[in-house]
XYZ file of C-alpha atoms in Angstrom:
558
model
C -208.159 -130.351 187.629
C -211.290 -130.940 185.898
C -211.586 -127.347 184.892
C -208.581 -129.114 182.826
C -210.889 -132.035 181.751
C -213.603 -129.926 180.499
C -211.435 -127.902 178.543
C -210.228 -131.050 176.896
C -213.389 -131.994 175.659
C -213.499 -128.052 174.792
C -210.706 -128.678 172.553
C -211.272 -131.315 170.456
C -214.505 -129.791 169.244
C -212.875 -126.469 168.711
C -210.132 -128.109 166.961
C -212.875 -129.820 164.556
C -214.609 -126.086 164.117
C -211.278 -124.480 163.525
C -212.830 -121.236 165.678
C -209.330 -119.733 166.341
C -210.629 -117.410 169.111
C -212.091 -120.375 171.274
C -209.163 -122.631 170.584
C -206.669 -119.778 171.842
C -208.835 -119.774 175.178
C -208.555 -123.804 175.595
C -204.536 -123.659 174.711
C -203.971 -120.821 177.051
C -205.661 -122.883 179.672
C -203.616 -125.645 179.147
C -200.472 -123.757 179.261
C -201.201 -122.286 182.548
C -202.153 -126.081 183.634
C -198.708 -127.457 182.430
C -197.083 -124.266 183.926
C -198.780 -125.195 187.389
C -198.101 -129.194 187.373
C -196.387 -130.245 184.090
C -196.300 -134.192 185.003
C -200.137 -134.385 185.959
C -201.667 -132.057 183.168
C -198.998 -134.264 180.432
C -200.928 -137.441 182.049
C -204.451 -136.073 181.396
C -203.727 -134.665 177.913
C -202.133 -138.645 177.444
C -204.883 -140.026 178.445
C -207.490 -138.140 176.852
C -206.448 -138.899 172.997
C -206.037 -135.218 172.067
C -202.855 -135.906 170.758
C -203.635 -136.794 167.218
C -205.551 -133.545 167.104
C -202.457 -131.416 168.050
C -201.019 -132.864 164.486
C -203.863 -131.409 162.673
C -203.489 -127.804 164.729
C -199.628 -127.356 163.365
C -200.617 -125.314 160.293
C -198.438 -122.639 158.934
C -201.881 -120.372 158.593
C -203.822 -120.252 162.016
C -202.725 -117.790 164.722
C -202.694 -120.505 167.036
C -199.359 -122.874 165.805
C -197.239 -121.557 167.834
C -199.710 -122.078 171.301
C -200.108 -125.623 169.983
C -196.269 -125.946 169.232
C -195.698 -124.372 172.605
C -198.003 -127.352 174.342
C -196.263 -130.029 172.794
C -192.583 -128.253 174.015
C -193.710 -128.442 177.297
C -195.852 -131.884 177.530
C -192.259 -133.642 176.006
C -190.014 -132.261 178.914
C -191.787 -135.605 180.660
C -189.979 -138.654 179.200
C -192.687 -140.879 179.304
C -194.462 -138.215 176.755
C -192.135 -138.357 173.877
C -193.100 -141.650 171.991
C -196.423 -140.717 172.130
C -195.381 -137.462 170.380
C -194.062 -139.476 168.599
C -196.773 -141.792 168.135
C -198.924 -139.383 167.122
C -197.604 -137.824 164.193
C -195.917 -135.152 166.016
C -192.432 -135.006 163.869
C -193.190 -134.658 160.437
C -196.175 -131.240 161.047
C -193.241 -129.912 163.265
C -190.445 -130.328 160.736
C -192.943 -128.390 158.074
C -193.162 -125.300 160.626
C -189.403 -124.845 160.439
C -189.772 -123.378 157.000
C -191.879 -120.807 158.760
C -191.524 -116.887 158.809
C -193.373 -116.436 162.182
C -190.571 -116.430 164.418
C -192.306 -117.568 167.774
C -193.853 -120.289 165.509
C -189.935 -120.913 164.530
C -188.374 -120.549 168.216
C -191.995 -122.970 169.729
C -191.075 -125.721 166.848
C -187.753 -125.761 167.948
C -188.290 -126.314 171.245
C -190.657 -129.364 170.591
C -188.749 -131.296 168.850
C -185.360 -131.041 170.560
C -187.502 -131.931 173.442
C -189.312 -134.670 171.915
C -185.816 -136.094 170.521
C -184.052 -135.373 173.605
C -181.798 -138.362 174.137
C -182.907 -140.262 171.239
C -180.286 -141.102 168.730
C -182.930 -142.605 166.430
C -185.314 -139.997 166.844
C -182.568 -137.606 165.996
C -180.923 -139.262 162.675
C -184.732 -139.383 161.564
C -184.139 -135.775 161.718
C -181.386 -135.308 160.206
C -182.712 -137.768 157.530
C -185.771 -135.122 157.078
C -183.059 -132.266 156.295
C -183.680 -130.220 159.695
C -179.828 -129.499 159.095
C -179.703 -127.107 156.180
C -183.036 -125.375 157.277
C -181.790 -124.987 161.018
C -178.306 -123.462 159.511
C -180.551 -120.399 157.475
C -182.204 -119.884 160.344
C -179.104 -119.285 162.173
C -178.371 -116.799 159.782
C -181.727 -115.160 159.031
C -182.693 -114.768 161.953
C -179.102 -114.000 164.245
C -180.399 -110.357 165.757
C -182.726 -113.314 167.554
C -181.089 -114.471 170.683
C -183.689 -117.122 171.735
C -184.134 -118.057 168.168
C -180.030 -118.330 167.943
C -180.082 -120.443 171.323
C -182.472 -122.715 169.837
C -180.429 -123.268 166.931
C -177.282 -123.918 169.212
C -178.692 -126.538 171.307
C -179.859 -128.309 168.097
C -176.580 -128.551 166.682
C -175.266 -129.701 169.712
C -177.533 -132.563 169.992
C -177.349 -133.344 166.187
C -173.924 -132.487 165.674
C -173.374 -135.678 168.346
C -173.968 -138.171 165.422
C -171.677 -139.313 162.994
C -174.785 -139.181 160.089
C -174.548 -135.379 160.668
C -171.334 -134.584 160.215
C -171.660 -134.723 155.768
C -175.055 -132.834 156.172
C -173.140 -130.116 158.470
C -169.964 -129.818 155.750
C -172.445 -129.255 152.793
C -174.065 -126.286 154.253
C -172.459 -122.636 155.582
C -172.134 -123.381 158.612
C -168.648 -122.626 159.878
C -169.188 -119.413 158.543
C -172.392 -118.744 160.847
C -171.164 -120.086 163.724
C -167.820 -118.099 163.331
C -169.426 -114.650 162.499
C -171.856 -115.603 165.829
C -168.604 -116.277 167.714
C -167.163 -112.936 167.066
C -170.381 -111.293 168.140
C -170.124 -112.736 171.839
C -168.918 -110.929 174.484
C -170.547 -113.112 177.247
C -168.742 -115.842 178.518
C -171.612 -118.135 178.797
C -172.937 -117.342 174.892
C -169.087 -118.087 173.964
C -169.533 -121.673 175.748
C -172.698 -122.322 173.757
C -171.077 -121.778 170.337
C -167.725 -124.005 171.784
C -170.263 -126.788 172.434
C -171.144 -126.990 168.725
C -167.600 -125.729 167.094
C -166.060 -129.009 169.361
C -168.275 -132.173 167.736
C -168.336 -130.456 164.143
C -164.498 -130.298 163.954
C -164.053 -133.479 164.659
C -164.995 -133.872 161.284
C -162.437 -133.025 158.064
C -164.356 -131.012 155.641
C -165.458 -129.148 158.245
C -161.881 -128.077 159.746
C -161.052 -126.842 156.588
C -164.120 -124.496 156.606
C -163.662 -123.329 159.960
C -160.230 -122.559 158.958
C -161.016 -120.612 156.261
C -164.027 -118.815 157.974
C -161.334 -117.522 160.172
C -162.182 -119.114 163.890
C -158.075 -119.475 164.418
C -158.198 -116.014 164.554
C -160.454 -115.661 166.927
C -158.835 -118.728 169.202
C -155.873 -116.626 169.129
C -157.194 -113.128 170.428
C -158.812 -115.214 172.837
C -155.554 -116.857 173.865
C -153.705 -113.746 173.860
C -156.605 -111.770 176.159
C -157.205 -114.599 178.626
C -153.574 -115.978 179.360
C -152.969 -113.671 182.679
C -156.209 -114.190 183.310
C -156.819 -115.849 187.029
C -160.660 -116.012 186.618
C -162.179 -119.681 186.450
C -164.144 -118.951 183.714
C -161.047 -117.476 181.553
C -158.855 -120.309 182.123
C -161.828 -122.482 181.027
C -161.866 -120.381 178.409
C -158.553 -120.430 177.458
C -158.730 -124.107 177.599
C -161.762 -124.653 175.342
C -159.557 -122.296 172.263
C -156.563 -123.576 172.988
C -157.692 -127.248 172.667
C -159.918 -126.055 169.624
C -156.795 -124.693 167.717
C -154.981 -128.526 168.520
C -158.597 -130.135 166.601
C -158.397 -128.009 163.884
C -154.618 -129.250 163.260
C -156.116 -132.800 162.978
C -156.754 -132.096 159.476
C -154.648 -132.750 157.147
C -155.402 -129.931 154.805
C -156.157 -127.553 157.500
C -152.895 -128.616 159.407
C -151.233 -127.560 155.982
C -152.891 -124.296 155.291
C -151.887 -122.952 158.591
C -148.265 -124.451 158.618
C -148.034 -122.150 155.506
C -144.444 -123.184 154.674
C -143.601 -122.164 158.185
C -143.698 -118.848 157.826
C -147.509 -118.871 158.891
C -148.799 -116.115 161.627
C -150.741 -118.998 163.441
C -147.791 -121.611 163.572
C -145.214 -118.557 164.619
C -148.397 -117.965 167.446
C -147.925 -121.608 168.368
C -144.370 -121.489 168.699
C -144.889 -118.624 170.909
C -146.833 -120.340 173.863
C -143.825 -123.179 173.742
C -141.850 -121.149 176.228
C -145.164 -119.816 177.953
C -145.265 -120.276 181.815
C -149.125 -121.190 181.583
C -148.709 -125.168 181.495
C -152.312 -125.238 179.413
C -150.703 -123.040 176.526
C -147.109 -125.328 177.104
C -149.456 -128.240 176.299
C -151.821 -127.065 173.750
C -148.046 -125.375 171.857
C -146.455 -128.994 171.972
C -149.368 -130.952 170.886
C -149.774 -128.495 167.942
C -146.222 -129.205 167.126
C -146.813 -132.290 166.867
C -149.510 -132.487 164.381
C -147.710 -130.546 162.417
C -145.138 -132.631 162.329
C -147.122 -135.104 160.109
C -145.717 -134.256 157.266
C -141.869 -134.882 156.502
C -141.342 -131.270 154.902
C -142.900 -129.885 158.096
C -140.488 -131.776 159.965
C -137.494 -130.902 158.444
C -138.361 -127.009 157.979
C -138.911 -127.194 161.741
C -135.682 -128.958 162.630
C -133.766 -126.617 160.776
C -135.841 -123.687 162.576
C -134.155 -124.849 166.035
C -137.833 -126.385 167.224
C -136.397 -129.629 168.743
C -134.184 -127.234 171.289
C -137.678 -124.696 172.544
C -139.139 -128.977 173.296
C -136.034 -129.909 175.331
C -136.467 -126.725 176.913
C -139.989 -127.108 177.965
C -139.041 -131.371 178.373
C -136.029 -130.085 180.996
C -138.706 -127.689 182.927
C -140.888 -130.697 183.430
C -138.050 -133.344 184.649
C -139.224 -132.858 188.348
C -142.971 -133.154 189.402
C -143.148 -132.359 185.988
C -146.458 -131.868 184.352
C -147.607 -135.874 182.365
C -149.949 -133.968 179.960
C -147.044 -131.614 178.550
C -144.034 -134.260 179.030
C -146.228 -136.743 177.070
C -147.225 -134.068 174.406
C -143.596 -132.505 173.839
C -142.225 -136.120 173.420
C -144.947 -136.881 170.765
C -143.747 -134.046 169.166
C -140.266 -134.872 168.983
C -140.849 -138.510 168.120
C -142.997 -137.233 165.228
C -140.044 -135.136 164.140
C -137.515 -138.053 164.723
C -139.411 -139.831 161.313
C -137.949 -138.296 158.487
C -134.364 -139.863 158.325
C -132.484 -136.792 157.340
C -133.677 -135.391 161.509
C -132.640 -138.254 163.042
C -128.844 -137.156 162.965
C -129.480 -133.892 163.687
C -131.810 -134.545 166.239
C -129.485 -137.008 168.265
C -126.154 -134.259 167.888
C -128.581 -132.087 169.421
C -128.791 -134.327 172.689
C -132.395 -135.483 172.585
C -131.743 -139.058 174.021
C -130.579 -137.505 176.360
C -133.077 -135.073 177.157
C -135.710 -138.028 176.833
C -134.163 -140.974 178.923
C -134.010 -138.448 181.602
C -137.733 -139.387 181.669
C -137.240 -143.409 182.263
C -138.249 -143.628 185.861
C -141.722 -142.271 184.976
C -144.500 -144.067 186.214
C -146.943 -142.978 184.338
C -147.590 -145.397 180.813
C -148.845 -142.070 178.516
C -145.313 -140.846 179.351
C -143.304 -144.196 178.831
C -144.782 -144.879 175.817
C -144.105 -142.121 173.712
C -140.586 -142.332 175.536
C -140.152 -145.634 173.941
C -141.308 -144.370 170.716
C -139.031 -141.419 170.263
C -136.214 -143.548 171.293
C -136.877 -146.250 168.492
C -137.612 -143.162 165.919
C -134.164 -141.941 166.535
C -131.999 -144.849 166.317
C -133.711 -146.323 162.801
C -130.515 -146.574 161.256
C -128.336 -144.665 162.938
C -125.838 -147.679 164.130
C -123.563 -145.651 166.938
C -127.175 -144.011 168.677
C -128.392 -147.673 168.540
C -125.368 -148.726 170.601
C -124.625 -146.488 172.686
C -128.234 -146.025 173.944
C -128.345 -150.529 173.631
C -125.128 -150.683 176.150
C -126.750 -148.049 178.719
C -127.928 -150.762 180.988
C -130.204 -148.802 182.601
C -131.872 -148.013 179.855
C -132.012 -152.295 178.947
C -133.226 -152.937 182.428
C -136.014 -150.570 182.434
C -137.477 -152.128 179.078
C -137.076 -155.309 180.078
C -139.006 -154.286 183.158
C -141.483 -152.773 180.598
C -141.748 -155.917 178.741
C -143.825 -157.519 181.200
C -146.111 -154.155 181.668
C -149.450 -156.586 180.417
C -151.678 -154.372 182.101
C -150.418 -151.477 179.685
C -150.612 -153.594 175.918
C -148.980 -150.050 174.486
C -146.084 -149.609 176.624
C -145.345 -154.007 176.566
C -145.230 -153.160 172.507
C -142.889 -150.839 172.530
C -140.582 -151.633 175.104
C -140.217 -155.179 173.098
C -139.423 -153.505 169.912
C -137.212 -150.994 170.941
C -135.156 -153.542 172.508
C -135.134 -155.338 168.724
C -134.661 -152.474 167.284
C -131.110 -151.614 169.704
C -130.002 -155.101 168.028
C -130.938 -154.806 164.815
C -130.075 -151.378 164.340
C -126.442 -151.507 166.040
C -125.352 -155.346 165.246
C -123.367 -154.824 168.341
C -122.101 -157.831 170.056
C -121.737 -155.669 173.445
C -125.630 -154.458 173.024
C -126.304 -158.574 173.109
C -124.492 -159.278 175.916
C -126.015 -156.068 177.539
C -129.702 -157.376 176.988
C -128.829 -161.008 177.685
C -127.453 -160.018 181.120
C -130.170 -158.196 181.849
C -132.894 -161.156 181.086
C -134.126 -159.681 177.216
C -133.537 -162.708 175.420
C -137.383 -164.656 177.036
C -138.927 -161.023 175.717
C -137.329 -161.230 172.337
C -138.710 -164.852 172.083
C -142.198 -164.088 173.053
C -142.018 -161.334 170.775
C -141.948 -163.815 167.732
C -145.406 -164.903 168.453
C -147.039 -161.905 168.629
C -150.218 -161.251 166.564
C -148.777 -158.355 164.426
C -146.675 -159.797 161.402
C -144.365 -155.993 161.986
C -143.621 -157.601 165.266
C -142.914 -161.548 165.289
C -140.243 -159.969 162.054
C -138.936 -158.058 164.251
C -138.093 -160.556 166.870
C -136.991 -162.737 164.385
C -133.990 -160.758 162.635
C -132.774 -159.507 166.381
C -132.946 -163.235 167.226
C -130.933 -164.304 164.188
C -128.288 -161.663 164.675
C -128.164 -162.566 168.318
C -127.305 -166.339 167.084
C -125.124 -165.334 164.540
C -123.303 -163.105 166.606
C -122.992 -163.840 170.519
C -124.531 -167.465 170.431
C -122.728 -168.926 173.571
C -123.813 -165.974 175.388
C -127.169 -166.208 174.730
C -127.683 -170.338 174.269
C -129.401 -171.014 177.742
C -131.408 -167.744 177.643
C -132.706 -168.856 173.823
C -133.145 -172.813 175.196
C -135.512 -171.873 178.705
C -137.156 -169.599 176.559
C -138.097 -172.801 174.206
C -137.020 -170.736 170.948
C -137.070 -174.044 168.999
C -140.373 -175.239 169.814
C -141.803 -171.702 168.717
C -139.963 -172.256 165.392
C -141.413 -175.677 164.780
C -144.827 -174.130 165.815
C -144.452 -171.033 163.115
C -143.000 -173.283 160.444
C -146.221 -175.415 160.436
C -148.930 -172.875 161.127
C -150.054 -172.378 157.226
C -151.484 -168.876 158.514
C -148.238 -167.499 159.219
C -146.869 -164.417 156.797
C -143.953 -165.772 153.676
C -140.992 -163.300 155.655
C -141.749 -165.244 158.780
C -141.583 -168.768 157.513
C -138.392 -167.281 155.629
C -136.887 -165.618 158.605
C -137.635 -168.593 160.685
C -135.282 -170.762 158.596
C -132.603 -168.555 158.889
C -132.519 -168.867 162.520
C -132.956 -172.613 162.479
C -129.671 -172.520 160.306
C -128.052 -169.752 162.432
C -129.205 -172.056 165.896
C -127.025 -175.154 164.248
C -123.799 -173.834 165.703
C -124.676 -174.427 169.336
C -124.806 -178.307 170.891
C -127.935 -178.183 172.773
C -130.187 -176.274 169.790
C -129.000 -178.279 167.583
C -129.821 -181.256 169.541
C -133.362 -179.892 169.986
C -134.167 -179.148 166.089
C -133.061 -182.907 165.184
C -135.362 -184.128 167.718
C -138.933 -181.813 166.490
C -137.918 -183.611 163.035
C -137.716 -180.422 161.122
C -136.681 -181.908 158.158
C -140.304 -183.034 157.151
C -141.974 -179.219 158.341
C -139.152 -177.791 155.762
C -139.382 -180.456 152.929
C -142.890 -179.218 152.622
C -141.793 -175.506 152.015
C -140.106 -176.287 149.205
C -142.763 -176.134 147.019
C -143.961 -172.671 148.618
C -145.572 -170.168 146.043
C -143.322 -167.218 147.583
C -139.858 -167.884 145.565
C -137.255 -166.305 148.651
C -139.694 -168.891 150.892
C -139.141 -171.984 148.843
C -134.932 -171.048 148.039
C -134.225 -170.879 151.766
C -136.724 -173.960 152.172
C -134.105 -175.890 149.971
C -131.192 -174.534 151.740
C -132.118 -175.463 154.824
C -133.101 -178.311 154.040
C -129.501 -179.096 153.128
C -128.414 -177.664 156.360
C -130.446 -180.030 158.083
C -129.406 -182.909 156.580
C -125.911 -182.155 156.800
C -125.902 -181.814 160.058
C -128.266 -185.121 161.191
């Protein structure tokens, strides 16, 4: 090692003379040293202070950069080497180089810094704040006959295309064209991978699904699709995977979504439809979950109703009953609950038996699969007062959201289970549905519902709690008492942070509470009267008019 020392000192003089020829010698040296013991040479070099001169030595003239460039690569594969790059002035000589025509100078540079910034999100949104982004995407092009030039590139944009900063910088330049003309190039499985990696992160972002889109990249999902779905190989079904998922990202976008919908008569969405009935369970999921973000969009929705797509989702729902698969059964019921939203599918939908195709799902364990269960059933019934009761006097069905409503460890599932079980009320006005969900212990859920955090929510609980008192109050009076409903009242009715329709709604139950003994014996005694007096002067008008009228109420009644 002190060969290593002496050629060192060697260095720094021949970095001050600038004699190319000597300097060569000393780098090659070094090299070969790093080559032989990486950690202990990148120690020496540390601690002998020729750092700074290595920032001098990146020059776009001398024959030499790309030895230098080629050092620093190696020295910051040690971790403990990279803020010293760093310190040194490292960055900004090496971001210069990129503009270079010298391609080992190009493919050296690269190397440095992605090693130097390895890991570092700071290090790397300095980058991007330098513009590597734009100059890296040329070189992608310029230089694509290039394979470790082309790798290089890659592995940058996977690293950079990891922050957020990146994503604006990405959309302004070409680059879903490059990558996509790179992608059709591939044949290996493993150069495929690389340009996944990068396609993956950058579609995450809007703009750049659009571009992607239009650079054609579905097209080449598809072939892939199509050549790899017999496929038994692990690396085709990876394969198959990685597109298939890909396609489902690029849907995520609303104007991409739109372009390929293509009024429904689009080749990619009749492609989608295809893989539906598929027996490969990846291409049943990937084909469900595309449905369904296509179905954000209420034309969508109803063109695809009308095309008979709600019966191809039963189907796949009905071959998944059993064992079933919880990635597809969750991702065909998001699609049909997405299609349940527009209000002229919800008849159609229900005549076509798809409560019944979904409630065959409510002894699934698994929360993914309950709650979009819970969600498709609420969808459907949104005004649509016969669905709302027959489905609110299956007492199965009541005792298995009930059961739900005390799911805490699952906040999603707890949600929806309470306002479906609303929703059965408010949507039927069914006496039987009350006396269903009061036998089966709803009313304490219903309660607790009121004081939930989302406004949506406690309104909710509040008009299925008022129609409950209006219309099955005997039934319900000792459910509504243990579950302290009055207290809550008082407690909402003072608290100046709660919402105008929930102080309103609140006085309509007081009023519609009056007609039982024991309620009515609980409001006189958390002296209402002086809580509602105050509304009166409320700046919401409905708020202060019911104020006054149940005011009246009260005092009537006293």
């Amino acid at each position: 090692m002190d060969n290593l020392s002496d050629t060192l000192k060697k260095l720094k003089i021949t970095a001050v003379d600038r004699t190319d020829d000597s300097l060569e010698g000393c780098l090659d040296c070094l090299l070969q040293a790093l080559t032989q013991n990486n950690m202990e040479t990148s120690e020496k070099i540390q601690g002998s202070g020729i750092l700074q001169v290595f920032a001098s030595l990146l020059i776009p003239q001398s024959s030499c950069t790309a030895k230098v460039a080629n050092v620093i690569a190696e020295i910051a594969k040690n971790e403990f080497m990279r803020i010293p790059c760093v310190d040194a002035g490292l960055i900004s000589p090496l971001v210069q180089l990129l503009n270079s025509k010298d391609q080992e100078v190009l493919l050296q540079t690269g190397r440095a810094l992605g090693n130097i910034c390895y890991d570092s999100h700071s290090l790397q949104a300095q980058l991007i704040n330098m513009g590597v982004i734009p100059t890296l995407v040329k070189l992608l092009g310029i230089h694509c006959q290039n394979a470790a030039l082309t790798e290089m590139c890659l592995v940058a944009f996977g690293n950079l295309a990891e922050l957020e900063s990146s994503k604006e910088q990405f959309a302004s330049t070409n680059i879903a064209e490059e990558l996509v003309k790179l992608f059709k190039k591939q044949i290996e499985h493993d150069k495929r991978e690389m340009v996944f990696e990068v396609l993956a992160p950058l579609a995450e972002n809007d703009a750049i699904k659009l571009q992607l889109v239009e650079s054609g990249l579905v097209e080449c999902l598809l072939e892939i699709v199509q050549q790899k779905v017999d496929s038994d190989k692990e690396e085709d079904i990876a394969e198959l995977k990685t597109a298939s998922d890909l396609m489902v990202l690029l849907l995520l976008g609303d104007e991409s979504m739109q372009k390929l919908f293509e009024g429904g008569k689009g080749n990619v969405f009749q492609r989608v439809l295809s893989w539906i009935p598929s027996n490969n369970h990846q291409l049943q999921l990937a084909g469900a979950l595309a449905i369904a973000n296509f179905a954000r969009n209420d034309g969508n929705c109803i063109h695809m109703v009308d095309n008979g797509i709600v019966e191809k989702l039963m189907d796949l729902l009905d071959r998944h009953v059993e064992d079933g698969n919880v990635t597809v059964q969750h991702a065909a019921l998001s699609a049909l609950r997405n299609l349940a939203i527009p209000v002229v599918n919800k008849a159609k939908m229900l005549s076509a038996g798809v409560t019944e195709a979904v409630l065959k799902f409510l002894k699934s364990e698994m929360p993914p699969v309950q709650f979009k269960l819970l969600g498709t059933l609420r969808m459907l019934i949104d005004a649509q007062a016969e669905a709302a009761e027959q489905l609110g006097k299956n007492v199965k069905l009541v005792e298995r959201l009930v059961e739900w409503c005390e799911a805490k460890d699952h906040a999603g599932v707890m949600g929806e289970s309470n306002r479906l079980l609303s929703a059965l009320i408010r949507h039927s006005k069914s006496k039987d549905v009350i006396k269903t969900i009061v036998q089966s212990g709803g009313i304490k859920h219903l309660v607790t519902m009121a004081t939930s955090e989302h406004v949506i929510m406690q309104n909710e609980a509040l008009v299925a709690l008022a129609l409950i008192a209006a219309l099955e109050l005997g039934t319900a009076e000792k459910d509504l008492e243990s579950a302290q409903l009055v207290q809550i009242l008082h407690r909402l009715l003072a608290d100046e942070r709660s919402a105008p329709e929930i102080k309103y709604n609140s006085m309509v139950l007081i009023c519609a509470l009056m007609g039982s003994e024991s309620l009515h014996k609980e409001v006189q005694d958390l002296a209402f009267l002086d809580v509602v007096s105050k509304l009166r002067s409320h700046e919401n008008k409905s708020v202060a008019q019911q104020a006054s009228l149940t005011e009246q109420r009260l005092a009537v009644e006293s």
